[in-house]
């Protein structure tokens, strides 16, 4: 399989600060890559460099086999980009926005393709509404429609489902899988764990550094975490669980406390002693992707603090 | 499909701009409103017929014909006559302090020489800084002085009325020797309106995209800077041209401005001039950080244009440094061309140097704009 995105050492500085710091990223063709990380970690900046919207300060690589530094114009012709913030023309209608995008891309048989996109995205009833008057979910559909009109080989989606209701999110992801099945490569940034789990692979960045890269299983396994569920017990139990040395996070899900922490036998040992004393039950669980991310975040924050000290 | 330029992409940009212009009624109103308001303000201000203009009279003759002329001036609504003592110093004083718009000198022996049929001169000095103010009064003076003299010459000297006028009116315009007339203003107004609306319109072009966040979409599309610039400029060429047609129709129908030269030639020049202004506005919009700054830059360009181009003040009356600045402004050259074509019937050769200056300006501004347009967000 060939790589649709292959970059190494990608770096962007704003005012001397490395906002994206030497990131290596590769996405195979026809795959969906989830791009995760806390706010301000550099996801948008990375995506913008990939499609030629920001100059690359260091590093190199290719998108669709084209050099990201030299061939930005050619990449733009073959990539679709959906921005984090809605950035189509709010004073133009749905149909006018799509028509503009189709014309700029020189889409053959334009009228039919626009009509098809309107139909496919369920925008038919709103085709003559001003884009600025659409609600969030419809804006997102319109933006997606505009970014795939020219049948791009690479689709870059920047937090496409932020603020969208669960049903619309599910529809959206079904569509994205449809595109991938047609051979499109998708890089999608998100904050939602359930969305991350629908990706073929994920990349996690924090403070501009790539902390993990691979399938969900690989990332979870790579974190070296163990997890457990603690059941029963009264109020204040969660605080006492958190105080255990091997426990990194403890989260209440109704009556069950999900605990993640030090791998190997450390967590099991701590919990056995603790639960016996408290008179509650516990059992081992699979660590989740969220556990892994929180662990990675905490680790990188410590690294940053050490670096600063 | 060509990499750097494609007509399809350009037309996509142009039709997008037209849709947006249509959806923005205040802007559209401004394009129609500004020419209309300016035309009415300037047009009728100049057409108004100022009366009771302060007039100083030196009567060195004190004879019947001179007195008859003075009495007739007083009786007409145009002049408010006051007598001043003889002597140059008094005249200079009256003009310098703005006490007099006109100084009329009746020379010694005027009446006697009229009666002798010697056609003496009645000297009229006019402060012509505002030619519009003096033009009507001067032509009225011509008529009423002749009539007054004719009445005075009735009876025994009736024979003198035959043939030529009994005396000569020698008009001397001060401060504005060209004696520019009202006709100068309406054609000039065309240039002013175009400078104002075109620069302001396009200086918003790129900043608006940036401020609304749509720049990101635009940049992610395969559009070259040249296509973006042309796409943003060409719709306004059409709109500017409509403004011109509108002003020209008003000039002809309401203000009866003569149109001596070729309107085709004028149209061609106008398109170049409109483009030059659009290019300036577009350049501002690539430099400015936000829309407010862009509009401020627009005004910064507009003010010298209106002050130093010869629209406000006669160009030759300006100090050297102001003339140098004026020469660098497209409006200066456009005013010369319009006045030349409309009033003097100038042809292609006569306007070529000024047209070349505007074209050079267009080229430089366009070059800077394309260079300044950044293909990335940083
Ligand atoms: N144009 C810019 N100038 C200066 N700083 C910027 C610019 N764009 C982004 N940043 C900074 O870079 C960091 C990463 O931003 P971004 O890539 O938007 O993160 P994310 O998309 O992961 O939330 C943030 O701290 C942000 O403030
Ligand atoms: Mg972002």
XYZ file of C-alpha atoms and ligand atoms in Angstrom:
715
model
C 0.000 0.000 0.000
C 1.176 3.496 -0.754
C 1.039 6.392 1.647
C -1.365 9.234 0.919
C 0.342 11.334 3.556
C 3.961 10.847 4.504
C 5.690 13.640 6.390
C 8.691 13.712 8.662
C 9.918 16.357 11.062
C 7.000 18.660 10.254
C 7.481 21.849 12.274
C 5.686 25.178 12.510
C 6.725 28.083 14.690
C 4.629 31.094 15.600
C 6.696 33.859 17.126
C 9.536 31.505 17.979
C 7.268 28.959 19.690
C 7.098 25.555 18.019
C 3.367 24.993 17.778
C 3.918 21.837 15.752
C 7.156 20.223 16.754
C 8.805 17.733 14.447
C 5.860 15.502 13.701
C 6.140 12.322 11.641
C 2.900 11.159 10.184
C 1.905 8.623 7.587
C -1.517 7.614 6.390
C -2.086 4.796 3.959
C -4.294 5.312 0.974
C -7.964 4.565 1.514
C -7.595 4.741 5.282
C -9.299 6.895 7.902
C -6.810 8.435 10.290
C -8.121 10.024 13.485
C -6.161 12.993 14.719
C -6.553 13.615 18.412
C -5.177 15.957 21.005
C -6.278 18.612 23.460
C -7.224 22.119 22.301
C -4.269 24.128 21.119
C -2.106 21.063 20.581
C -1.480 21.893 16.922
C -3.989 19.767 15.001
C -5.357 22.596 12.876
C -1.871 23.910 12.231
C -0.708 20.475 11.044
C -3.676 20.065 8.711
C -3.124 23.534 7.281
C 0.499 22.711 6.515
C -0.548 19.518 4.782
C -2.784 21.368 2.337
C -0.472 24.303 1.723
C -2.268 26.927 3.795
C 0.679 27.500 6.102
C 4.339 27.561 5.231
C 6.347 24.703 6.662
C 9.219 25.894 8.870
C 11.026 22.572 8.945
C 10.487 19.036 7.822
C 9.375 17.584 4.566
C 7.053 15.101 3.049
C 4.405 14.380 0.521
C 0.655 14.453 0.185
C -0.655 12.206 -2.590
C 2.919 11.842 -3.749
C 3.303 15.621 -4.137
C 5.856 17.624 -2.190
C 4.088 19.699 0.467
C 6.519 22.573 0.093
C 6.728 22.818 -3.680
C 3.476 21.405 -5.018
C 0.912 23.117 -2.807
C -1.112 24.180 -5.855
C -1.331 20.630 -7.170
C -2.247 19.299 -3.724
C -5.071 21.841 -3.493
C -6.545 20.490 -6.706
C -6.708 16.933 -5.376
C -7.482 17.476 -1.719
C -10.681 18.503 0.009
C -10.438 20.530 3.205
C -13.199 21.148 5.684
C -12.192 23.887 8.086
C -12.762 23.788 11.816
C -14.720 27.016 11.737
C -17.400 27.271 9.035
C -15.724 29.242 6.289
C -18.044 29.153 3.330
C -19.838 32.318 2.260
C -22.650 33.036 4.682
C -24.197 35.567 2.328
C -24.564 33.009 -0.437
C -27.082 30.195 -0.627
C -26.291 26.507 -0.281
C -26.532 26.045 -4.043
C -24.417 29.124 -4.812
C -21.666 28.003 -2.462
C -21.546 24.568 -4.017
C -21.661 25.986 -7.508
C -18.732 28.289 -6.725
C -16.645 25.426 -5.359
C -17.490 23.256 -8.347
C -16.579 25.978 -10.841
C -13.286 26.796 -9.176
C -12.332 23.146 -9.261
C -13.408 22.850 -12.875
C -15.754 19.986 -12.040
C -17.027 18.449 -15.262
C -20.788 18.296 -15.715
C -21.100 20.823 -12.932
C -24.859 21.285 -12.646
C -25.465 17.555 -12.337
C -22.688 17.108 -9.802
C -23.945 19.951 -7.634
C -27.475 18.566 -7.808
C -26.171 15.142 -6.881
C -24.231 16.515 -3.909
C -27.284 18.447 -2.715
C -29.343 15.277 -2.951
C -26.768 13.052 -1.320
C -26.315 15.361 1.665
C -30.051 15.819 2.122
C -29.723 19.539 1.424
C -32.423 19.655 -1.254
C -35.009 21.426 0.886
C -32.440 24.025 1.897
C -30.685 24.570 -1.374
C -31.857 28.182 -1.659
C -31.263 29.113 1.965
C -28.424 31.428 2.854
C -25.581 29.430 4.349
C -25.427 31.868 7.257
C -28.983 30.948 8.221
C -28.293 27.223 8.515
C -27.933 25.588 11.922
C -24.650 23.962 12.943
C -25.433 20.481 11.698
C -26.532 21.702 8.290
C -23.563 23.986 7.945
C -21.361 21.003 8.593
C -23.123 18.983 5.900
C -22.786 21.840 3.449
C -19.091 22.218 4.223
C -18.567 18.501 3.727
C -20.491 18.595 0.458
C -18.355 21.493 -0.778
C -15.126 19.731 0.130
C -15.930 16.520 -1.753
C -17.529 18.000 -4.891
C -14.380 17.603 -6.936
C -13.932 14.001 -5.795
C -10.669 14.616 -3.949
C -8.316 11.731 -3.272
C -7.518 13.131 0.154
C -10.036 14.587 2.577
C -8.854 16.713 5.504
C -11.563 17.266 8.101
C -10.864 19.544 11.048
C -13.191 18.778 13.965
C -16.087 18.253 11.584
C -18.531 17.043 14.239
C -17.922 19.555 17.014
C -21.289 20.660 18.385
C -23.297 18.260 16.234
C -25.982 15.979 17.713
C -25.269 12.215 18.108
C -27.546 11.083 15.300
C -25.949 13.547 12.863
C -22.515 12.434 14.014
C -23.365 8.839 13.324
C -24.639 9.739 9.818
C -21.520 11.739 9.224
C -19.262 8.846 10.104
C -21.247 6.468 7.928
C -20.602 8.830 5.052
C -16.908 9.033 5.824
C -16.660 5.260 5.768
C -18.471 5.360 2.455
C -15.836 7.705 1.052
C -13.011 5.531 2.336
C -14.621 2.525 0.706
C -14.430 4.446 -2.585
C -10.684 4.839 -2.059
C -10.526 8.287 -0.486
C -7.999 8.847 2.266
C -9.379 10.747 5.265
C -7.556 12.611 8.006
C -10.048 13.746 10.621
C -9.390 15.595 13.841
C -11.769 15.016 16.719
C -12.223 15.096 20.471
C -14.664 12.224 20.626
C -13.371 8.820 21.734
C -16.181 6.951 20.016
C -15.172 8.619 16.765
C -11.533 7.755 17.335
C -12.534 4.139 17.668
C -14.159 4.230 14.253
C -10.840 5.177 12.616
C -8.447 2.716 11.053
C -5.594 4.406 12.816
C -5.105 7.309 15.174
C -2.444 9.855 15.950
C -2.366 11.682 19.244
C -0.575 14.974 19.689
C -0.137 17.259 22.668
C 1.827 20.509 22.854
C 2.764 20.049 19.228
C 4.418 16.664 19.753
C 3.213 13.380 18.376
C 2.768 11.115 21.411
C 1.162 8.027 19.907
C 0.490 6.672 16.476
C -1.170 3.432 15.330
C -4.388 1.469 15.645
C -6.542 1.941 18.712
C -5.335 -1.381 20.121
C -1.717 -0.488 19.523
C -2.086 2.877 21.210
C -3.841 1.388 24.225
C -1.327 -1.428 24.513
C 1.524 1.022 24.055
C 0.417 3.028 27.057
C 1.214 0.047 29.327
C -1.819 0.756 31.476
C -3.946 -1.597 33.486
C -7.570 -0.909 34.348
C -10.234 -2.164 36.697
C -13.812 -1.618 37.777
C -14.597 -1.032 41.441
C -18.192 -1.715 42.497
C -20.208 -0.838 45.532
C -19.156 1.381 48.406
C -20.444 4.636 49.731
C -19.765 8.311 49.164
C -16.178 9.444 49.251
C -14.892 6.115 47.968
C -13.697 7.617 44.696
C -11.479 10.105 46.545
C -9.897 7.320 48.481
C -9.380 5.252 45.296
C -7.679 8.195 43.648
C -5.286 8.438 46.569
C -3.838 4.988 45.863
C -0.273 5.244 44.509
C -0.836 3.017 41.446
C -4.054 4.782 40.400
C -3.750 7.512 37.793
C -7.413 8.141 37.070
C -10.645 7.111 38.663
C -13.917 7.974 36.977
C -17.421 7.281 38.257
C -19.896 5.735 35.799
C -23.022 5.533 37.891
C -22.277 3.068 40.708
C -19.139 1.761 39.053
C -15.758 3.432 39.343
C -13.477 2.911 36.390
C -9.842 2.928 37.515
C -6.727 3.053 35.362
C -3.145 3.165 36.433
C 0.289 1.572 36.687
C 0.711 -1.477 34.548
C 1.998 -4.881 35.557
C 0.810 -6.011 38.928
C 0.960 -2.635 40.697
C -2.681 -1.691 40.177
C -3.971 -5.178 41.032
C -1.889 -5.291 44.217
C -3.035 -1.852 45.384
C -6.685 -2.567 44.607
C -6.736 -5.992 46.271
C -5.544 -4.560 49.567
C -7.761 -1.475 49.290
C -10.962 -3.311 48.363
C -10.536 -5.890 51.084
C -10.212 -3.079 53.629
C -13.196 -1.147 52.223
C -15.330 -4.228 51.733
C -16.028 -3.574 48.041
C -15.564 -5.701 44.908
C -13.226 -5.116 42.039
C -12.428 -6.862 38.765
C -9.884 -6.219 35.984
C -11.048 -4.402 32.830
C -9.567 -3.490 29.461
C -8.016 -0.031 29.544
C -9.782 2.402 27.173
C -8.434 4.813 24.615
C -9.414 7.644 26.908
C -7.276 6.150 29.685
C -4.381 6.010 27.284
C -4.801 9.654 26.196
C -5.067 10.954 29.716
C -1.968 8.974 30.577
C -0.118 10.385 27.556
C -1.235 13.915 28.371
C -0.097 13.646 31.962
C 3.239 12.241 30.851
C 3.849 15.004 28.323
C 2.877 17.669 30.839
C 5.514 16.261 33.198
C 8.039 16.295 30.372
C 7.184 19.906 29.557
C 7.553 20.862 33.216
C 10.928 19.118 33.427
C 12.040 20.806 30.216
C 11.060 24.198 31.606
C 12.741 23.592 34.976
C -6.760 23.393 -17.603
C -4.071 25.998 -17.303
C -2.228 26.065 -14.008
C -1.910 29.799 -13.470
C -4.900 31.184 -15.235
C -8.206 29.746 -16.261
C -11.218 31.642 -17.526
C -13.544 29.170 -15.839
C -12.019 29.921 -12.439
C -12.047 33.647 -13.132
C -15.727 33.555 -14.068
C -16.426 31.540 -10.936
C -14.826 34.348 -8.892
C -16.673 37.060 -10.797
C -20.104 35.525 -10.449
C -19.464 34.863 -6.761
C -18.595 38.536 -6.286
C -21.749 39.633 -8.093
C -23.892 37.417 -5.882
C -22.272 38.938 -2.809
C -22.655 42.495 -4.069
C -26.334 41.811 -4.659
C -26.746 40.463 -1.139
C -25.208 43.564 0.397
C -27.779 46.345 -0.060
C -25.867 49.019 1.924
C -22.867 48.662 -0.353
C -25.023 48.636 -3.413
C -26.841 51.706 -2.128
C -23.539 53.448 -1.628
C -22.592 52.886 -5.249
C -25.778 54.454 -6.484
C -26.109 56.956 -3.644
C -22.667 58.520 -3.725
C -22.785 59.648 -7.343
C -26.338 60.846 -6.909
C -25.662 62.858 -3.767
C -22.415 64.303 -5.062
C -23.968 65.206 -8.333
C -26.843 66.979 -6.676
C -24.668 68.710 -4.098
C -21.943 69.851 -6.438
C -24.105 70.158 -9.486
C -26.728 72.367 -7.967
C -24.311 74.186 -5.727
C -22.517 75.356 -8.846
C -25.715 75.990 -10.679
C -27.044 78.189 -7.936
C -26.968 81.781 -8.873
C -25.293 83.733 -6.133
C -26.716 87.248 -5.664
C -25.680 90.397 -3.788
C -22.014 89.918 -4.460
C -19.910 92.578 -2.764
C -18.780 95.023 -5.417
C -16.464 97.968 -4.963
C -16.705 100.808 -7.405
C -14.030 103.399 -8.138
C -15.732 106.196 -9.937
C -12.993 108.436 -11.275
C -15.355 109.883 -13.835
C -18.383 110.973 -11.822
C -20.182 111.506 -15.126
C -23.715 110.525 -16.192
C -22.922 107.312 -18.101
C -20.777 105.888 -15.302
C -23.428 106.761 -12.744
C -26.120 105.172 -14.875
C -24.119 101.942 -15.050
C -23.533 101.986 -11.285
C -27.203 102.651 -10.605
C -28.202 99.778 -12.886
C -25.795 97.442 -11.072
C -27.296 98.446 -7.765
C -30.794 97.901 -9.056
C -29.970 94.395 -10.265
C -29.928 91.656 -7.642
C -26.381 90.593 -8.426
C -24.295 93.362 -6.933
C -24.094 95.088 -3.598
C -22.250 98.215 -4.544
C -20.066 100.274 -2.275
C -17.895 103.119 -3.393
C -14.203 103.085 -2.614
C -11.626 105.810 -3.023
C -9.492 105.907 -6.134
C -6.109 104.191 -6.055
C -4.543 100.737 -6.448
C -3.999 100.248 -2.720
C -7.727 100.399 -2.037
C -8.383 97.768 -4.740
C -5.744 95.405 -3.380
C -7.160 95.868 0.063
C -10.689 95.071 -1.005
C -9.640 91.837 -2.697
C -7.190 90.742 -0.073
C -9.740 90.984 2.694
C -12.397 89.366 0.612
C -14.509 92.544 0.940
C -15.117 92.596 -2.761
C -15.827 89.922 -5.326
C -15.650 92.577 -8.027
C -13.968 95.924 -8.392
C -15.419 98.089 -11.135
C -13.344 101.050 -12.256
C -14.955 103.847 -14.163
C -11.983 105.710 -15.596
C -11.726 109.488 -15.653
C -13.496 111.154 -18.572
C -15.480 107.941 -19.197
C -18.804 109.672 -19.875
C -17.280 112.303 -22.100
C -15.419 109.746 -24.161
C -18.551 107.598 -24.537
C -20.422 110.597 -25.810
C -17.611 111.325 -28.198
C -17.937 107.781 -29.452
C -14.415 106.757 -28.411
C -15.406 103.365 -26.942
C -13.571 103.727 -23.670
C -13.054 100.704 -21.461
C -14.929 99.998 -18.276
C -12.556 97.919 -16.168
C -14.016 94.997 -14.204
C -11.760 92.984 -11.947
C -13.183 89.748 -10.603
C -12.006 87.471 -7.839
C -12.321 84.259 -9.819
C -11.161 81.767 -7.230
C -14.691 80.503 -7.344
C -15.522 80.863 -11.013
C -18.985 79.493 -10.472
C -19.823 82.406 -8.230
C -18.750 85.085 -10.669
C -19.862 83.700 -14.010
C -23.531 84.638 -13.837
C -22.916 88.040 -12.337
C -20.397 88.855 -15.046
C -22.721 88.014 -17.857
C -25.492 89.971 -16.174
C -23.173 92.935 -15.833
C -22.449 92.832 -19.524
C -26.107 93.068 -20.391
C -27.223 95.630 -17.848
C -24.307 98.006 -18.398
C -25.063 98.118 -22.103
C -28.757 98.695 -21.426
C -28.067 101.469 -18.907
C -25.724 103.202 -21.289
C -28.279 102.895 -24.054
C -30.924 104.599 -21.925
C -28.504 107.360 -21.048
C -27.679 107.870 -24.694
C -31.291 108.291 -25.745
C -32.263 111.610 -27.287
C -29.659 113.811 -28.882
C -27.011 111.104 -28.896
C -29.255 108.375 -30.251
C -27.094 108.117 -33.289
C -24.306 106.669 -31.178
C -26.320 103.595 -30.323
C -26.085 102.325 -33.789
C -23.428 99.794 -34.554
C -21.020 98.829 -31.818
C -21.495 99.090 -28.080
C -20.760 102.548 -26.724
C -17.997 101.272 -24.473
C -15.920 98.206 -23.924
C -16.113 95.985 -20.811
C -12.658 94.798 -19.991
C -12.881 91.850 -17.596
C -9.821 90.912 -15.660
C -9.962 87.689 -13.660
C -7.742 87.493 -10.667
C -6.425 84.289 -9.006
C -7.858 81.997 -11.597
C -6.722 83.263 -14.949
C -8.129 80.253 -16.784
C -11.563 81.402 -15.750
C -12.726 77.842 -15.331
C -16.425 77.580 -15.726
C -19.114 75.499 -14.191
C -18.678 72.970 -16.947
C -15.404 71.994 -15.434
C -16.993 70.668 -12.328
C -19.459 68.061 -13.528
C -16.923 66.155 -15.654
C -14.467 66.443 -12.773
C -17.083 65.050 -10.486
C -17.087 61.885 -12.525
C -13.448 61.288 -11.640
C -14.024 62.107 -7.993
C -17.009 59.791 -7.652
C -15.117 56.965 -9.334
C -12.056 57.439 -7.143
C -14.157 57.429 -4.025
C -16.439 54.480 -4.704
C -13.956 52.260 -6.510
C -11.179 52.550 -3.946
C -13.523 52.059 -1.011
C -15.273 49.102 -2.624
C -12.186 47.099 -3.427
C -10.201 48.016 -0.368
C -12.685 45.828 1.475
C -12.296 42.954 -0.947
C -9.590 40.864 0.673
C -9.891 42.138 4.246
C -13.532 41.095 4.270
C -12.610 37.553 3.289
C -9.983 37.492 5.984
C -12.231 38.915 8.681
C -15.128 36.603 7.929
C -12.834 33.586 7.876
C -13.702 32.734 4.285
C -10.092 33.355 3.271
C -9.281 29.853 4.457
C -11.707 28.328 1.972
C -10.542 30.637 -0.777
C -6.887 29.780 -0.172
C -7.611 26.074 -0.021
C -9.034 26.325 -3.525
C -6.861 26.159 -6.594
C -7.091 29.898 -7.364
C -4.080 31.948 -8.367
C -3.545 35.446 -6.911
C -4.112 36.893 -10.358
C -7.472 35.166 -10.698
C -8.551 36.369 -7.270
C -7.552 39.933 -8.065
C -9.250 40.035 -11.456
C -12.300 38.303 -10.060
C -12.623 40.946 -7.403
C -11.915 43.885 -9.681
C -13.859 43.170 -12.843
C -17.364 43.290 -11.331
C -16.618 46.785 -10.114
C -15.386 47.862 -13.521
C -18.893 47.142 -14.742
C -20.440 48.976 -11.815
C -18.092 51.937 -12.192
C -18.976 52.099 -15.831
C -22.661 52.291 -14.985
C -21.887 55.189 -12.661
C -20.151 56.935 -15.512
C -23.115 56.505 -17.823
C -25.338 57.876 -15.091
C -23.176 60.943 -14.468
C -22.727 61.626 -18.155
C -26.463 61.492 -18.713
C -26.988 63.918 -15.847
C -24.224 66.165 -17.155
C -25.908 66.314 -20.520
C -29.556 66.445 -19.509
C -29.509 68.452 -16.284
C -26.418 70.603 -16.548
C -26.112 70.865 -20.324
C -22.381 70.213 -20.267
C -21.086 70.310 -23.824
C -19.651 67.101 -25.216
C -17.251 68.056 -27.922
C -15.050 64.991 -28.263
C -15.468 61.291 -28.832
C -17.488 59.470 -26.212
C -15.973 56.189 -27.338
C -12.537 57.516 -26.522
C -13.787 58.751 -23.179
C -15.286 55.333 -22.422
C -12.016 53.598 -23.164
C -10.066 55.989 -20.943
C -12.627 55.630 -18.197
C -12.190 51.869 -18.068
C -8.445 52.324 -17.594
C -9.031 54.916 -14.893
C -11.575 52.745 -13.067
C -9.166 49.821 -13.157
C -6.362 51.967 -11.753
C -8.501 52.959 -8.783
C -9.635 49.391 -8.234
C -6.059 48.220 -8.248
C -5.201 50.812 -5.588
C -8.095 49.694 -3.420
C -7.161 46.057 -3.899
C -3.569 46.776 -2.937
C -4.779 48.438 0.268
C -6.893 45.415 1.035
C -3.925 43.099 0.762
C -1.940 45.313 3.128
C -4.575 46.266 5.714
C -5.095 44.125 8.781
C -8.831 44.718 8.959
C -11.676 46.447 7.171
C -11.476 49.609 9.249
C -7.813 50.029 8.436
C -8.543 49.424 4.774
C -11.191 52.133 4.696
C -8.832 54.536 6.443
C -6.218 53.851 3.800
C -8.871 54.469 1.178
C -9.580 57.904 2.608
C -5.903 58.596 2.919
C -5.725 58.120 -0.823
C -8.962 59.898 -1.564
C -8.137 63.143 0.221
C -5.041 64.141 -1.758
C -6.826 62.973 -4.873
C -9.620 65.437 -4.372
C -7.415 68.255 -3.034
C -4.399 68.086 -5.297
C -5.765 66.859 -8.590
C -7.069 70.187 -9.790
C -10.629 69.347 -8.857
C -10.755 71.535 -5.791
C -8.146 74.144 -6.667
C -6.741 75.141 -10.039
C -3.754 72.892 -10.604
C -1.419 75.684 -11.791
C -2.249 77.734 -8.755
C -0.882 75.081 -6.400
C 2.626 75.190 -4.931
C 5.311 73.135 -6.640
C 5.362 70.290 -4.120
C 1.599 69.897 -4.336
C 1.825 69.720 -8.107
C 4.409 66.958 -7.850
C 2.098 64.914 -5.658
C -0.800 65.741 -7.915
C 1.052 64.432 -10.958
C 1.378 61.048 -9.266
C -2.369 60.681 -8.784
C -4.523 59.104 -11.478
C -7.361 61.546 -10.853
C -5.201 64.484 -11.936
C -4.624 62.934 -15.329
C -8.175 61.754 -15.664
C -9.506 65.259 -15.002
C -7.312 66.651 -17.760
C -8.502 63.964 -20.132
C -12.189 64.369 -19.363
C -12.073 68.130 -19.585
C -10.030 67.858 -22.727
C -12.373 65.453 -24.439
C -15.650 67.001 -23.329
C -14.845 70.689 -23.435
C -12.083 71.021 -25.997
C -12.838 68.016 -28.143
C -9.362 66.574 -27.637
C -8.469 63.512 -29.643
C -6.313 60.474 -29.064
C -2.937 62.184 -29.453
C -3.747 65.023 -27.098
C -4.683 62.736 -24.239
C -2.044 60.053 -24.829
C 0.478 61.317 -22.225
C -2.118 61.493 -19.470
C -3.528 58.122 -20.438
C -0.048 56.648 -20.311
C 0.365 58.025 -16.794
C -2.848 56.359 -15.639
C -1.893 53.095 -17.315
C 1.509 53.160 -15.623
C -0.202 53.721 -12.301
C -2.534 50.779 -12.961
C 0.359 48.527 -13.824
C 2.381 49.398 -10.724
C -0.585 49.067 -8.364
C -1.610 45.746 -9.920
C 1.921 44.436 -9.654
C 2.172 45.359 -5.986
C -1.240 43.823 -5.291
C -0.360 40.479 -6.849
C 2.971 40.464 -5.045
C 1.372 41.364 -1.740
C -1.384 38.766 -1.945
C -0.273 35.944 0.301
C -1.054 32.405 -0.701
C -0.905 31.221 2.916
C -2.595 32.223 6.146
C 0.661 33.181 7.899
N -1.716 32.243 13.146
C -1.258 31.961 14.386
N -0.428 32.814 15.010
C 0.029 32.534 16.252
N -0.286 31.451 16.949
C -1.109 30.551 16.386
C -1.651 30.764 15.074
N -2.436 29.727 14.767
C -2.399 28.897 15.842
N -1.609 29.389 16.802
C -1.334 28.748 18.092
O -0.855 27.461 17.829
C -1.332 26.546 18.783
C -1.981 25.382 18.094
O -3.175 25.808 17.510
P -4.116 24.842 16.656
O -3.290 24.222 15.595
O -5.277 25.627 16.242
O -4.530 23.748 17.738
P -5.728 22.731 17.683
O -6.317 22.747 16.329
O -5.097 21.420 18.034
O -6.695 23.153 18.734
C -2.263 27.300 19.703
O -1.567 27.612 20.887
C -2.578 28.558 18.930
O -2.752 29.626 19.820
Mg -8.149 23.168 15.797
